[in-house]
Coordinates of C-alpha atoms in Angstrom, one line a residue:
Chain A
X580 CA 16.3 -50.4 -48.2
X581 CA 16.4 -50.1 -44.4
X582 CA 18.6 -46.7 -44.3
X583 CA 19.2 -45.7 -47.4
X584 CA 15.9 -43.4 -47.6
X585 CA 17.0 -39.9 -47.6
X586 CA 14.1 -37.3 -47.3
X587 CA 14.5 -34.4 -49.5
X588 CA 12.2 -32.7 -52.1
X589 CA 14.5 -33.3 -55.4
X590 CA 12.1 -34.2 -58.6
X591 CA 13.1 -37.7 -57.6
X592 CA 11.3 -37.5 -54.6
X593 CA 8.3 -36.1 -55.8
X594 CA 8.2 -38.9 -58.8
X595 CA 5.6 -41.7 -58.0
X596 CA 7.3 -44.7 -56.9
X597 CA 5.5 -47.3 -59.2
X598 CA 6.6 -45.2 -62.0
X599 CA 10.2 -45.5 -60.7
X600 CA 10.0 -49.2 -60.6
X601 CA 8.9 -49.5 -63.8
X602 CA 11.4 -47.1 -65.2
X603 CA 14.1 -49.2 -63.2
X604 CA 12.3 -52.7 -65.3
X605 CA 12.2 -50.8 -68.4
X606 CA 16.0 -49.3 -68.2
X607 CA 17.2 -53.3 -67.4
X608 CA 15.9 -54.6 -70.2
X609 CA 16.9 -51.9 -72.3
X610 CA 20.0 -52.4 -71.3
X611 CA 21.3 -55.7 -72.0
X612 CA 21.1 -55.8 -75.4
X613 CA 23.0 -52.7 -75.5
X614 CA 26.8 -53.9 -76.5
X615 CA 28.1 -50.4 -77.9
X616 CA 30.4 -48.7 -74.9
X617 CA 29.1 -45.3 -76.1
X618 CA 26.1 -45.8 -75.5
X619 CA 26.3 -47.6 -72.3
X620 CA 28.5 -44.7 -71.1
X621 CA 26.5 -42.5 -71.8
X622 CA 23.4 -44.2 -69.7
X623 CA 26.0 -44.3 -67.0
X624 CA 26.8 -40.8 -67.0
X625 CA 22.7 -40.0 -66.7
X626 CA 22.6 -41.9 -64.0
X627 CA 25.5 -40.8 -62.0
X628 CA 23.7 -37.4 -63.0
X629 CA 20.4 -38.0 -61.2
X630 CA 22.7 -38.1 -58.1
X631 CA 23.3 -34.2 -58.4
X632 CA 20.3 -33.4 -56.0
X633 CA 22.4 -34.9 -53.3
X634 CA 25.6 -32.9 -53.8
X635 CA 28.3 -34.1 -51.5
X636 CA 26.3 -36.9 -50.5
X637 CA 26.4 -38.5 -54.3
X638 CA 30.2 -39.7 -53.7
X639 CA 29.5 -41.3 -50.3
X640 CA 26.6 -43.2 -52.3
X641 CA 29.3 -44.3 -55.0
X642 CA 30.8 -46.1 -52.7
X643 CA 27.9 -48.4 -51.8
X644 CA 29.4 -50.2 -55.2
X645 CA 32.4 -51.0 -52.8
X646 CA 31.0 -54.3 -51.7
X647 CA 30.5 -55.2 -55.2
X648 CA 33.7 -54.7 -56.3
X649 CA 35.3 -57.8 -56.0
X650 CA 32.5 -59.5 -57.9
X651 CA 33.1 -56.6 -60.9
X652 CA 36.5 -57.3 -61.4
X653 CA 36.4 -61.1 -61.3
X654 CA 33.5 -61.2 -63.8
X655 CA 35.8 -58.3 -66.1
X656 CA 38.9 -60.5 -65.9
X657 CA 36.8 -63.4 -66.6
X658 CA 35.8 -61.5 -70.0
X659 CA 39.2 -60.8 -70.5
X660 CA 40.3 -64.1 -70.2
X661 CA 37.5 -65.3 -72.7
X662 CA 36.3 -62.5 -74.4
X663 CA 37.5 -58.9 -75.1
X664 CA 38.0 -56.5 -72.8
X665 CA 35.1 -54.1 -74.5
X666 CA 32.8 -57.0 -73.1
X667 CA 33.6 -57.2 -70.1
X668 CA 33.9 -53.5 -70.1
X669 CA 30.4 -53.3 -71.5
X670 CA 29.3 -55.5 -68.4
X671 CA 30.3 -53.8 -66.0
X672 CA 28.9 -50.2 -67.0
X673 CA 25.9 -52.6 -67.6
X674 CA 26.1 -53.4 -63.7
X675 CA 27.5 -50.6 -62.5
X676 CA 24.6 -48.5 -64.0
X677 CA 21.8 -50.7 -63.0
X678 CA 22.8 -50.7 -59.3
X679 CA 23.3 -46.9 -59.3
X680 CA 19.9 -46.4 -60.6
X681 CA 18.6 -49.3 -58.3
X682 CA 20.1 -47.3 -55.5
X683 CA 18.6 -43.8 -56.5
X684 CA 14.9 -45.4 -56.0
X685 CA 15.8 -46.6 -52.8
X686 CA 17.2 -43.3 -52.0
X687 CA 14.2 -41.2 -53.0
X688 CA 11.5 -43.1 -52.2
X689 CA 9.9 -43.7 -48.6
X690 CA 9.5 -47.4 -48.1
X691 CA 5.7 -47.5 -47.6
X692 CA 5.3 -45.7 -50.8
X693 CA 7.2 -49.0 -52.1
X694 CA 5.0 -50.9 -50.4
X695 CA 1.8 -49.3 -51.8
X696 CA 3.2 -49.3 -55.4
X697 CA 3.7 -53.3 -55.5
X698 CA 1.0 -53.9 -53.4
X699 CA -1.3 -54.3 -56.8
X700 CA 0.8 -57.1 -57.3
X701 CA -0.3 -59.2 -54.4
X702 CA -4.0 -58.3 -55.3
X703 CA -4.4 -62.2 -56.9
X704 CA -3.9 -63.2 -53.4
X705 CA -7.3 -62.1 -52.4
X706 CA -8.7 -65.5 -54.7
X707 CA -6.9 -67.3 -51.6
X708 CA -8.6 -65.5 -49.1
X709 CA -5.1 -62.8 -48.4
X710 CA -5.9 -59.7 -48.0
X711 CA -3.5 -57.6 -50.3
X712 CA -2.0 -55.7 -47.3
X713 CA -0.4 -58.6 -45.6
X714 CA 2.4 -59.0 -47.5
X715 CA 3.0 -55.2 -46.7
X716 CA 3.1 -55.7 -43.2
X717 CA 5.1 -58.5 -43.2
X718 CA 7.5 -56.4 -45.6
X719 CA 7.4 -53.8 -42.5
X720 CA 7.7 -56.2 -39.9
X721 CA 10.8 -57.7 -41.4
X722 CA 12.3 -54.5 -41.6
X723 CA 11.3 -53.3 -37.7
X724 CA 12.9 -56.9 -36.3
X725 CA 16.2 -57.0 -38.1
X726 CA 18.1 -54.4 -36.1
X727 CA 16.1 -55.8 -32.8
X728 CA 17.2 -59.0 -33.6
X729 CA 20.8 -57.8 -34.1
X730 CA 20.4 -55.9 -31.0
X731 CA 19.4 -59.5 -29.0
X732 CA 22.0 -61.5 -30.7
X733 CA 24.7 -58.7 -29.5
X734 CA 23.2 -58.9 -25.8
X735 CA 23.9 -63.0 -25.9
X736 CA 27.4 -62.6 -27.3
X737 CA 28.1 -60.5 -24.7
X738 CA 26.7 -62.9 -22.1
X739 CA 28.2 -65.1 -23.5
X740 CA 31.5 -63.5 -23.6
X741 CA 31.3 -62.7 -20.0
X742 CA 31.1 -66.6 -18.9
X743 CA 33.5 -67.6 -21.5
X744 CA 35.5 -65.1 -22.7
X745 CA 35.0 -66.1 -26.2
X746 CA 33.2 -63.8 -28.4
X747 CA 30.9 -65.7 -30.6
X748 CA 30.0 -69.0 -31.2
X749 CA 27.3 -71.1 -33.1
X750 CA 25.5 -72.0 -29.8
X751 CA 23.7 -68.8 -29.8
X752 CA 21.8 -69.4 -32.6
X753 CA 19.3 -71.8 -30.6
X754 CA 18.8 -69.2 -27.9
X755 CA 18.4 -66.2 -30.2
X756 CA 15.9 -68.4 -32.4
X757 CA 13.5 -68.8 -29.1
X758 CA 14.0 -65.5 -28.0
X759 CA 12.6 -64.7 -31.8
X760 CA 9.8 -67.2 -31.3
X761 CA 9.1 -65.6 -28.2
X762 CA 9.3 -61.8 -29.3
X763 CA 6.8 -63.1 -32.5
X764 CA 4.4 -63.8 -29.8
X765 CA 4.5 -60.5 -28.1
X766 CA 4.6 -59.1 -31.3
X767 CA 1.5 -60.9 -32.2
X768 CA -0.5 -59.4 -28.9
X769 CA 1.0 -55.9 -29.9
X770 CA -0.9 -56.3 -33.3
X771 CA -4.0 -57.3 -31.9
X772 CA -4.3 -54.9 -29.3
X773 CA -4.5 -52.6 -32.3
X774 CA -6.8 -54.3 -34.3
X775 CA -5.2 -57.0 -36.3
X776 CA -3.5 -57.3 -39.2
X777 CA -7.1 -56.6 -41.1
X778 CA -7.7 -53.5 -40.0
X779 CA -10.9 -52.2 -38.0
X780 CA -12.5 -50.3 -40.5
X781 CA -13.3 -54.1 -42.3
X782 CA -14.1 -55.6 -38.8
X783 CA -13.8 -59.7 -38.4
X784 CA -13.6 -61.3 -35.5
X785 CA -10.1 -62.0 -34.8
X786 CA -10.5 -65.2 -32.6
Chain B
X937 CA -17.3 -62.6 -48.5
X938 CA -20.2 -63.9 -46.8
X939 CA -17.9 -64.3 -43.6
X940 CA -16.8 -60.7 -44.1
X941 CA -20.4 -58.9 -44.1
X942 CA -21.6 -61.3 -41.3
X943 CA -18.4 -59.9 -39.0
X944 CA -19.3 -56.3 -39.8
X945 CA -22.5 -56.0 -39.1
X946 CA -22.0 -58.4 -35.2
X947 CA -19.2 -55.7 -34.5
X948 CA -22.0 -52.7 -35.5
X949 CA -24.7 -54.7 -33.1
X950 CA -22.4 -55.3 -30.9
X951 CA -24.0 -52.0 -28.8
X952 CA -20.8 -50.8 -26.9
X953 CA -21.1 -47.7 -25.1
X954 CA -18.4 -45.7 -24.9
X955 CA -19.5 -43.3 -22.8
X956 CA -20.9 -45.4 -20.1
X957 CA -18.4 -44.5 -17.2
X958 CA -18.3 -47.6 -15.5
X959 CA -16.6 -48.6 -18.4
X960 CA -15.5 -52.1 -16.8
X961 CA -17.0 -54.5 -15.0
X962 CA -15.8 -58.0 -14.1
X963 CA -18.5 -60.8 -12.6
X964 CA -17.1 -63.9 -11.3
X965 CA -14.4 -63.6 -13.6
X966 CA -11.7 -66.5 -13.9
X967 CA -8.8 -67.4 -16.2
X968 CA -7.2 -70.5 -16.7
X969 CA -3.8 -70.8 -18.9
X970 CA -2.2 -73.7 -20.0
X971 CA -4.6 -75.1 -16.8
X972 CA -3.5 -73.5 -14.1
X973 CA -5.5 -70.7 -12.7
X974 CA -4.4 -67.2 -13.1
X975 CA -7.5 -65.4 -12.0
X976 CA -9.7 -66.5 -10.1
X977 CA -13.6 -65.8 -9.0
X978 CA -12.7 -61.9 -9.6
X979 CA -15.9 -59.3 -9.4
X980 CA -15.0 -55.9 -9.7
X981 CA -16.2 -52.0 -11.5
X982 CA -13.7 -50.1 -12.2
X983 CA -14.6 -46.4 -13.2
X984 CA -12.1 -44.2 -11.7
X985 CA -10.3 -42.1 -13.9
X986 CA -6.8 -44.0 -12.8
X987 CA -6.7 -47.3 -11.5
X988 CA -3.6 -48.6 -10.4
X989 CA -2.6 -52.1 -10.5
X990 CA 0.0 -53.6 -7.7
X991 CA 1.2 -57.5 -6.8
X992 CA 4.0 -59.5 -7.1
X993 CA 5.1 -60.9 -10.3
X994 CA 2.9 -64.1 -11.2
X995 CA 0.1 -62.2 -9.1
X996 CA -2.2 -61.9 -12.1
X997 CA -1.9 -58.4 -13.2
X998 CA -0.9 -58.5 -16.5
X999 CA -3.7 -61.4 -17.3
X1000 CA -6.0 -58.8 -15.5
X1001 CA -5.4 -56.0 -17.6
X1002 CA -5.6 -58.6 -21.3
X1003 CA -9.3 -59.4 -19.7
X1004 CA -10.1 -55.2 -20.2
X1005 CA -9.1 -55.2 -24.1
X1006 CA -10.0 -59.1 -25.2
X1007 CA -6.4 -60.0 -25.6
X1008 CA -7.8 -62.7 -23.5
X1009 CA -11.1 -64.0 -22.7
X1010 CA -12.5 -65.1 -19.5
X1011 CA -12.8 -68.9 -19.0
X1012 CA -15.2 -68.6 -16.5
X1013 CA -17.8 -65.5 -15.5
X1014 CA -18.3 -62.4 -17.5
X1015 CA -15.9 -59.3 -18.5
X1016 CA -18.1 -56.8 -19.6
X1017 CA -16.4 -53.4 -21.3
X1018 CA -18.8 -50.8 -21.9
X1019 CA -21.8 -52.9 -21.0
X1020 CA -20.7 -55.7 -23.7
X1021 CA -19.7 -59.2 -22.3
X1022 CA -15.7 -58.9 -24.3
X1023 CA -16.0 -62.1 -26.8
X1024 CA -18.6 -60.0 -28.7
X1025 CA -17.1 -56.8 -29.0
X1026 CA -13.5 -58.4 -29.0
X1027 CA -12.8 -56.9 -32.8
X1028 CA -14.2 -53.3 -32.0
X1029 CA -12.2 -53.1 -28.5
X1030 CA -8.9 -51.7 -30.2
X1031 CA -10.6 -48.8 -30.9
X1032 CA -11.8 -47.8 -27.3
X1033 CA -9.6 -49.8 -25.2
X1034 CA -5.6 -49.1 -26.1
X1035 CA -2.9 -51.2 -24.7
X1036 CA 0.8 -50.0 -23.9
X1037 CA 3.0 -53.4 -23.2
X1038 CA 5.8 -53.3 -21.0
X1039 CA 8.8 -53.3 -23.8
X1040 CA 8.5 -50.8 -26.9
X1041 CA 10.5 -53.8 -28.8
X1042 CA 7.8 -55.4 -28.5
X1043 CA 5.2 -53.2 -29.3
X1044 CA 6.4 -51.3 -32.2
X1045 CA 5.1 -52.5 -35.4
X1046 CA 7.0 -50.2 -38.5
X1047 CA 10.7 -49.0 -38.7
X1048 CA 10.2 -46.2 -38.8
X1049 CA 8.0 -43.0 -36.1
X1050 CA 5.5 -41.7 -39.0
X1051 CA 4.5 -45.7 -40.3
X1052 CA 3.9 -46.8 -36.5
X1053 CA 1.7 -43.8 -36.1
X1054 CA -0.2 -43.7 -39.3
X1055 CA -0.7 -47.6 -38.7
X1056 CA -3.6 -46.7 -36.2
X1057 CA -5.4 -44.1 -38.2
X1058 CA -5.2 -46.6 -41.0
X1059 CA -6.5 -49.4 -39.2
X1060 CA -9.2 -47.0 -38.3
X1061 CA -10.2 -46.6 -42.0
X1062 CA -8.3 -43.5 -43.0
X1063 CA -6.6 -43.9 -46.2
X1064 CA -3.0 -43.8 -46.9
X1065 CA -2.1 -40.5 -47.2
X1066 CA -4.3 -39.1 -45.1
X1067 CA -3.1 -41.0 -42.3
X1068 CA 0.4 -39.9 -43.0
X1069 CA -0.3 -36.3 -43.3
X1070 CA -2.5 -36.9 -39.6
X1071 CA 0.2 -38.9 -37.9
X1072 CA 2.6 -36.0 -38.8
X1073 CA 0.5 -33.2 -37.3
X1074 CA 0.0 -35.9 -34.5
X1075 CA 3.7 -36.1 -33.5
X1076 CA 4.0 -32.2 -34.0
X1077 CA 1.1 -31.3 -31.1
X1078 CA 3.1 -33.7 -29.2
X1079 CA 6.5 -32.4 -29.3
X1080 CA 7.8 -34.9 -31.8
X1081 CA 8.1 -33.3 -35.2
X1082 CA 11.6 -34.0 -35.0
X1083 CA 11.2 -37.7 -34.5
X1084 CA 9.0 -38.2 -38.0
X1085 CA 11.0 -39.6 -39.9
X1086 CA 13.6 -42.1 -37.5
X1087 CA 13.4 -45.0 -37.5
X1088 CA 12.3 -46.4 -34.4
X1089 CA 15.3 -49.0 -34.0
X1090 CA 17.4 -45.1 -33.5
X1091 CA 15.3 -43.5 -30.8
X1092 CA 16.1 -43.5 -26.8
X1093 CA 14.2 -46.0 -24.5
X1094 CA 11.8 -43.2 -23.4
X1095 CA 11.4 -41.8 -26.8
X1096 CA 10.3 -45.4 -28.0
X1097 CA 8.0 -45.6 -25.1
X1098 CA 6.4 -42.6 -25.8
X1099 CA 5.9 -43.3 -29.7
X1100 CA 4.6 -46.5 -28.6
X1101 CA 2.0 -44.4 -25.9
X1102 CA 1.1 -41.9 -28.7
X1103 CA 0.6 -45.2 -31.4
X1104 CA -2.0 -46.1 -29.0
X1105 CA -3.3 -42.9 -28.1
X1106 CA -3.8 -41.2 -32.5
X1107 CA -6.6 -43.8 -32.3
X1108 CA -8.5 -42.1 -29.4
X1109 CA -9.6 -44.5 -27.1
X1110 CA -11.5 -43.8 -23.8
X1111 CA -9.8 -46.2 -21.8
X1112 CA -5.7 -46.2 -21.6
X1113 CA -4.1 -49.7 -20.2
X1114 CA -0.5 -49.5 -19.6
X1115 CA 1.0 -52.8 -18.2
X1116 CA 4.6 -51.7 -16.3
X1117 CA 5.4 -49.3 -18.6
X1118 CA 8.4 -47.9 -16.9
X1119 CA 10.2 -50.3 -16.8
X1120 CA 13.1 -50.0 -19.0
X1121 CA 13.4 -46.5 -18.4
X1122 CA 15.6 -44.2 -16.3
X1123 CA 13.8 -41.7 -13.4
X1124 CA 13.9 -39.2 -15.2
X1125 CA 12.1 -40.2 -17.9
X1126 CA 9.7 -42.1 -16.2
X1127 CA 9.0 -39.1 -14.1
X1128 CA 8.3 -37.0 -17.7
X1129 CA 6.1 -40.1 -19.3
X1130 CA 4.3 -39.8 -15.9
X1131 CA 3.7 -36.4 -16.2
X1132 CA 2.4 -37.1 -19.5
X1133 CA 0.0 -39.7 -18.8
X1134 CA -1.4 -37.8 -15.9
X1135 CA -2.2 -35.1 -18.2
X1136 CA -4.3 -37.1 -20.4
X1137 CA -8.3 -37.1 -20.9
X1138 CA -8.3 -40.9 -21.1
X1139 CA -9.1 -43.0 -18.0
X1140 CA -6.0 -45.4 -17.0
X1141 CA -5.1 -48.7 -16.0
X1142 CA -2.0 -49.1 -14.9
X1143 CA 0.2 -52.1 -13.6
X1144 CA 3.4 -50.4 -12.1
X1145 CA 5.8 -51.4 -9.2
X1146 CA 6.4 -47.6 -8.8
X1147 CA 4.3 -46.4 -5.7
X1148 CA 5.5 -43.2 -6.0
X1149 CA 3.8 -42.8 -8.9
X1150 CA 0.6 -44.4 -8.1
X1151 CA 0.7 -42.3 -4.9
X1152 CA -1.7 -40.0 -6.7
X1153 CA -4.2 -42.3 -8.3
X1154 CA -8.1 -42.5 -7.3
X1155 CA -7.7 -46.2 -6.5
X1156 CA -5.5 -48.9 -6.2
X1157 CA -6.3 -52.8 -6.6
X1158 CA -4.3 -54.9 -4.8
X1159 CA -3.7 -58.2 -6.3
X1160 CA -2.8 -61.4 -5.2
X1161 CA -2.6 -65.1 -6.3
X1162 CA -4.9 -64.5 -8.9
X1163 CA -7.6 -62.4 -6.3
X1164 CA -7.9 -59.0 -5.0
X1165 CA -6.3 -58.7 -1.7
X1166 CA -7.3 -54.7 -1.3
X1167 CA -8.6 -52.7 -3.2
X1168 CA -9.2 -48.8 -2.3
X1169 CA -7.4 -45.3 -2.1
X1170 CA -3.4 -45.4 -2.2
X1171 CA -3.5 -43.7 1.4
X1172 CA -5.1 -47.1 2.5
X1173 CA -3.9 -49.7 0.0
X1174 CA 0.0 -48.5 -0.7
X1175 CA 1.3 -48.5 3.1
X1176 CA -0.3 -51.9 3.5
X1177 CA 1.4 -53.7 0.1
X1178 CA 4.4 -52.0 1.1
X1179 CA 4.5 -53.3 4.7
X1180 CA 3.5 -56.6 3.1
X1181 CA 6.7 -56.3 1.0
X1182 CA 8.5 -55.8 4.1
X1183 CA 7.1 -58.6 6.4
X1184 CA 7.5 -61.0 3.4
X1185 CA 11.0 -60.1 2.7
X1186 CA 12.1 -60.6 6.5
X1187 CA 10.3 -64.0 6.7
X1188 CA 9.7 -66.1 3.3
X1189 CA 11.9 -67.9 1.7
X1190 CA 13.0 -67.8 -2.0
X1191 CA 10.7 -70.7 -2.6
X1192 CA 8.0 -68.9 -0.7
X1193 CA 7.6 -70.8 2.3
X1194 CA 8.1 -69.0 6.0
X1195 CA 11.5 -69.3 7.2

């Protein structure tokens, strides 16, 4: 969800993103019931369609099912080996199609209109005294920090590396957890400085 | 709820001025952390439209600077911002007092240059889209309609810096702090941010080690151990804190006593 958002102005794109989700929920369900290959191939082939926007760009998105490969073909030859092969089949256009759609809403949909479309769901949170948008901007934050943190822990291998010519090792972990701890806090200050995670517009005192 | 409505209406009495141009004013004001003193006994004004801020590290400047905005609160004495002592205007001081820190990883909130922007204007009340379709024509009278849609983790030191500046500034305050803020960057890009910030309508604080730059502020404060050694025009207060640099160099030790 990090990089896959491409901007663009496809009918994709201009679809709301909670009716996306839904019609992602609604096509999974749908779905796996489904046991007849034609049927299922022909779901695939619509989906694989929706990628036409894209153009060149559609194969180098095919092969984001590379990592999942390995887990497709063991769970095919597992069919094979006690089922039929139209089963397993059958799974894995079942998979194969669900991640490809999965994919396409990441694609065309900017992550804070994700945000905004599940936010309804966190609205029983406000009984606890959350407001709704928290979970949003700890959705955000989480997304911020990764590559910083990956950009920390690749500073300490290297220092480490320098002083021990070994590239990396589980000691790091310790320091990169502190220097986390200690980004939070800064983190926290940068947040407040801008008037916390509530917002000015509903002022509360923050101390 | 009850909490809520009783928060909203201190911050509307709260009866900050924003156009008062003494906009600061410190009386007696001290700061302990974790019990040792960081500032101490400190009475100053400050309404110059730059202010520069220079002292060793461990000299107080940055916990100077967090007294202006309510990131911290005196422990002793009075920090008044726009004529309000700072505990009771603490929640409304975002919106008049902005805050640049020293490291943009530290600072930046969203992945990606439009969310970090629009994040202001929606803590200011606007509504979603609004703020998006604002943050954009932001960035574009700034020179960065290209940078809309990057994620931040992507962008140059500088251009991080300066999203960071422009997060702070889409909220319009009248009083700009920026603590060290060129730090991480290379000459010429300090020299550009510079450029920038000296171009702006808001008044500045600035902590910097760069004397260059604060060569052509309106006045400099000088600190020290927690107190304010000088404080006047660079012409006066620069040559000194750099000869100071000079003499201390030739004869302190590391550990700070004379050699």
């Amino acid at each position: 969800m990090i990089a896959t958002y491409i901007p663009g102005a496809s009918w994709l794109h201009r679809c709301p993103a909670g009716l996306k989700l839904i019609a992602l929920l609604v096509v999974s369900i749908v779905v796996f019931p489904l046991t007849n290959l034609w049927m299922l191939t022909i779901g695939l082939i619509g989906v694989a369609a929706c990628y036409a926007p894209f153009g060149r760009d559609a194969f180098v998105q095919f092969k984001r099912l590379k990592p999942i490969a390995l887990m497709l073909a063991f769970l095919f030859g597992f069919h094979i080996y006690l089922g039929t092969w139209t089963e397993g089949l059958a799974v894995l256009i079942r998979i194969v199609t669900l991640v490809l759609m999965a994919n396409l809403v990441s694609l065309t949909t900017r992550l804070d209109d994700m945000i905004a479309a599940v936010e309804p769901l966190f609205r029983p949170l406000k009984l606890f005294g959350v407001p709704p948008q928290r979970p949003a901007l700890a959705i955000a934050l989480v997304l911020r920090f990764v590559p910083v943190l990956m950009s920390i822990h690749e500073g300490l291998a290297e220092s480490y590396q320098a002083r021990s010519g070994r590239r990396r090792s589980w000691r790091l972990i310790a320091p990169l957890a502190l220097q986390a701890l200690a980004i939070s806090d800064h983190v926290a200050e940068s947040l407040a400085a801008r008037g916390g995670s509530s917002g000015l517009a509903d002022t509360r005192m923050r101390r | 709820m009850a909490l809520w409505t009783k928060g909203r209406a201190a911050a509307r009495e709260c009866g900050l001025d924003p156009f008062r141009s003494t906009y600061a004013v410190l009386e007696g004001a001290s700061l302990e952390l974790n019990g040792q003193p960081v500032l101490k006994d400190i009475t100053v004004s400050l309404k110059e439209r730059r202010i520069g801020l220079v002292g060793l590290n461990g000299s107080g400047k940055s916990s100077f600077v967090r007294l202006l905005n309510a990131l911290r609160l005196p422990t002793s004495g009075v920090v008044r911002i726009f004529g309000q002592p700072t505990p009771d205007c603490a929640a409304d001081l975002p919106k008049h007092v902005g805050f640049v820190f020293q490291n943009p990883d530290h600072q930046a909130i969203f992945p990606t240059v439009e969310e970090e922007i629009a994040f202001g204007l929606t803590q200011l009340g606007r509504d979603r889209k609004s703020a998006r379709e604002e943050a954009r024509a932001f960035l574009a009278r700034h020179g960065c309609a290209g940078l809309v849609e990057r994620p931040i983790s992507t962008l140059s030191e500088g251009q991080k810096q300066l999203i960071c500046i422009l997060a702070v500034l889409v909220m319009e305050p009248q009083v700009l702090i920026l603590d060290e803020p060129f730090t991480s960057l290379d000459g010429l890009t300090a020299l550009r941010l510079s450029q920038k910030i000296a171009g702006l309508p808001q008044k500045i604080v600035m902590v910097s080690h760069d004397l260059t730059t604060l060569a052509a502020f309106d006045r400099i404060l000088w600190l020290e151990e927690g107190q304010v050694r000088m404080d006047g025009v660079p012409g006066d207060v620069l040559p000194a804190y750099a000869a100071d640099l000079e003499r201390r160099a030739a004869t302190e030790s590391w550990t700070g006593s004379s050699l």
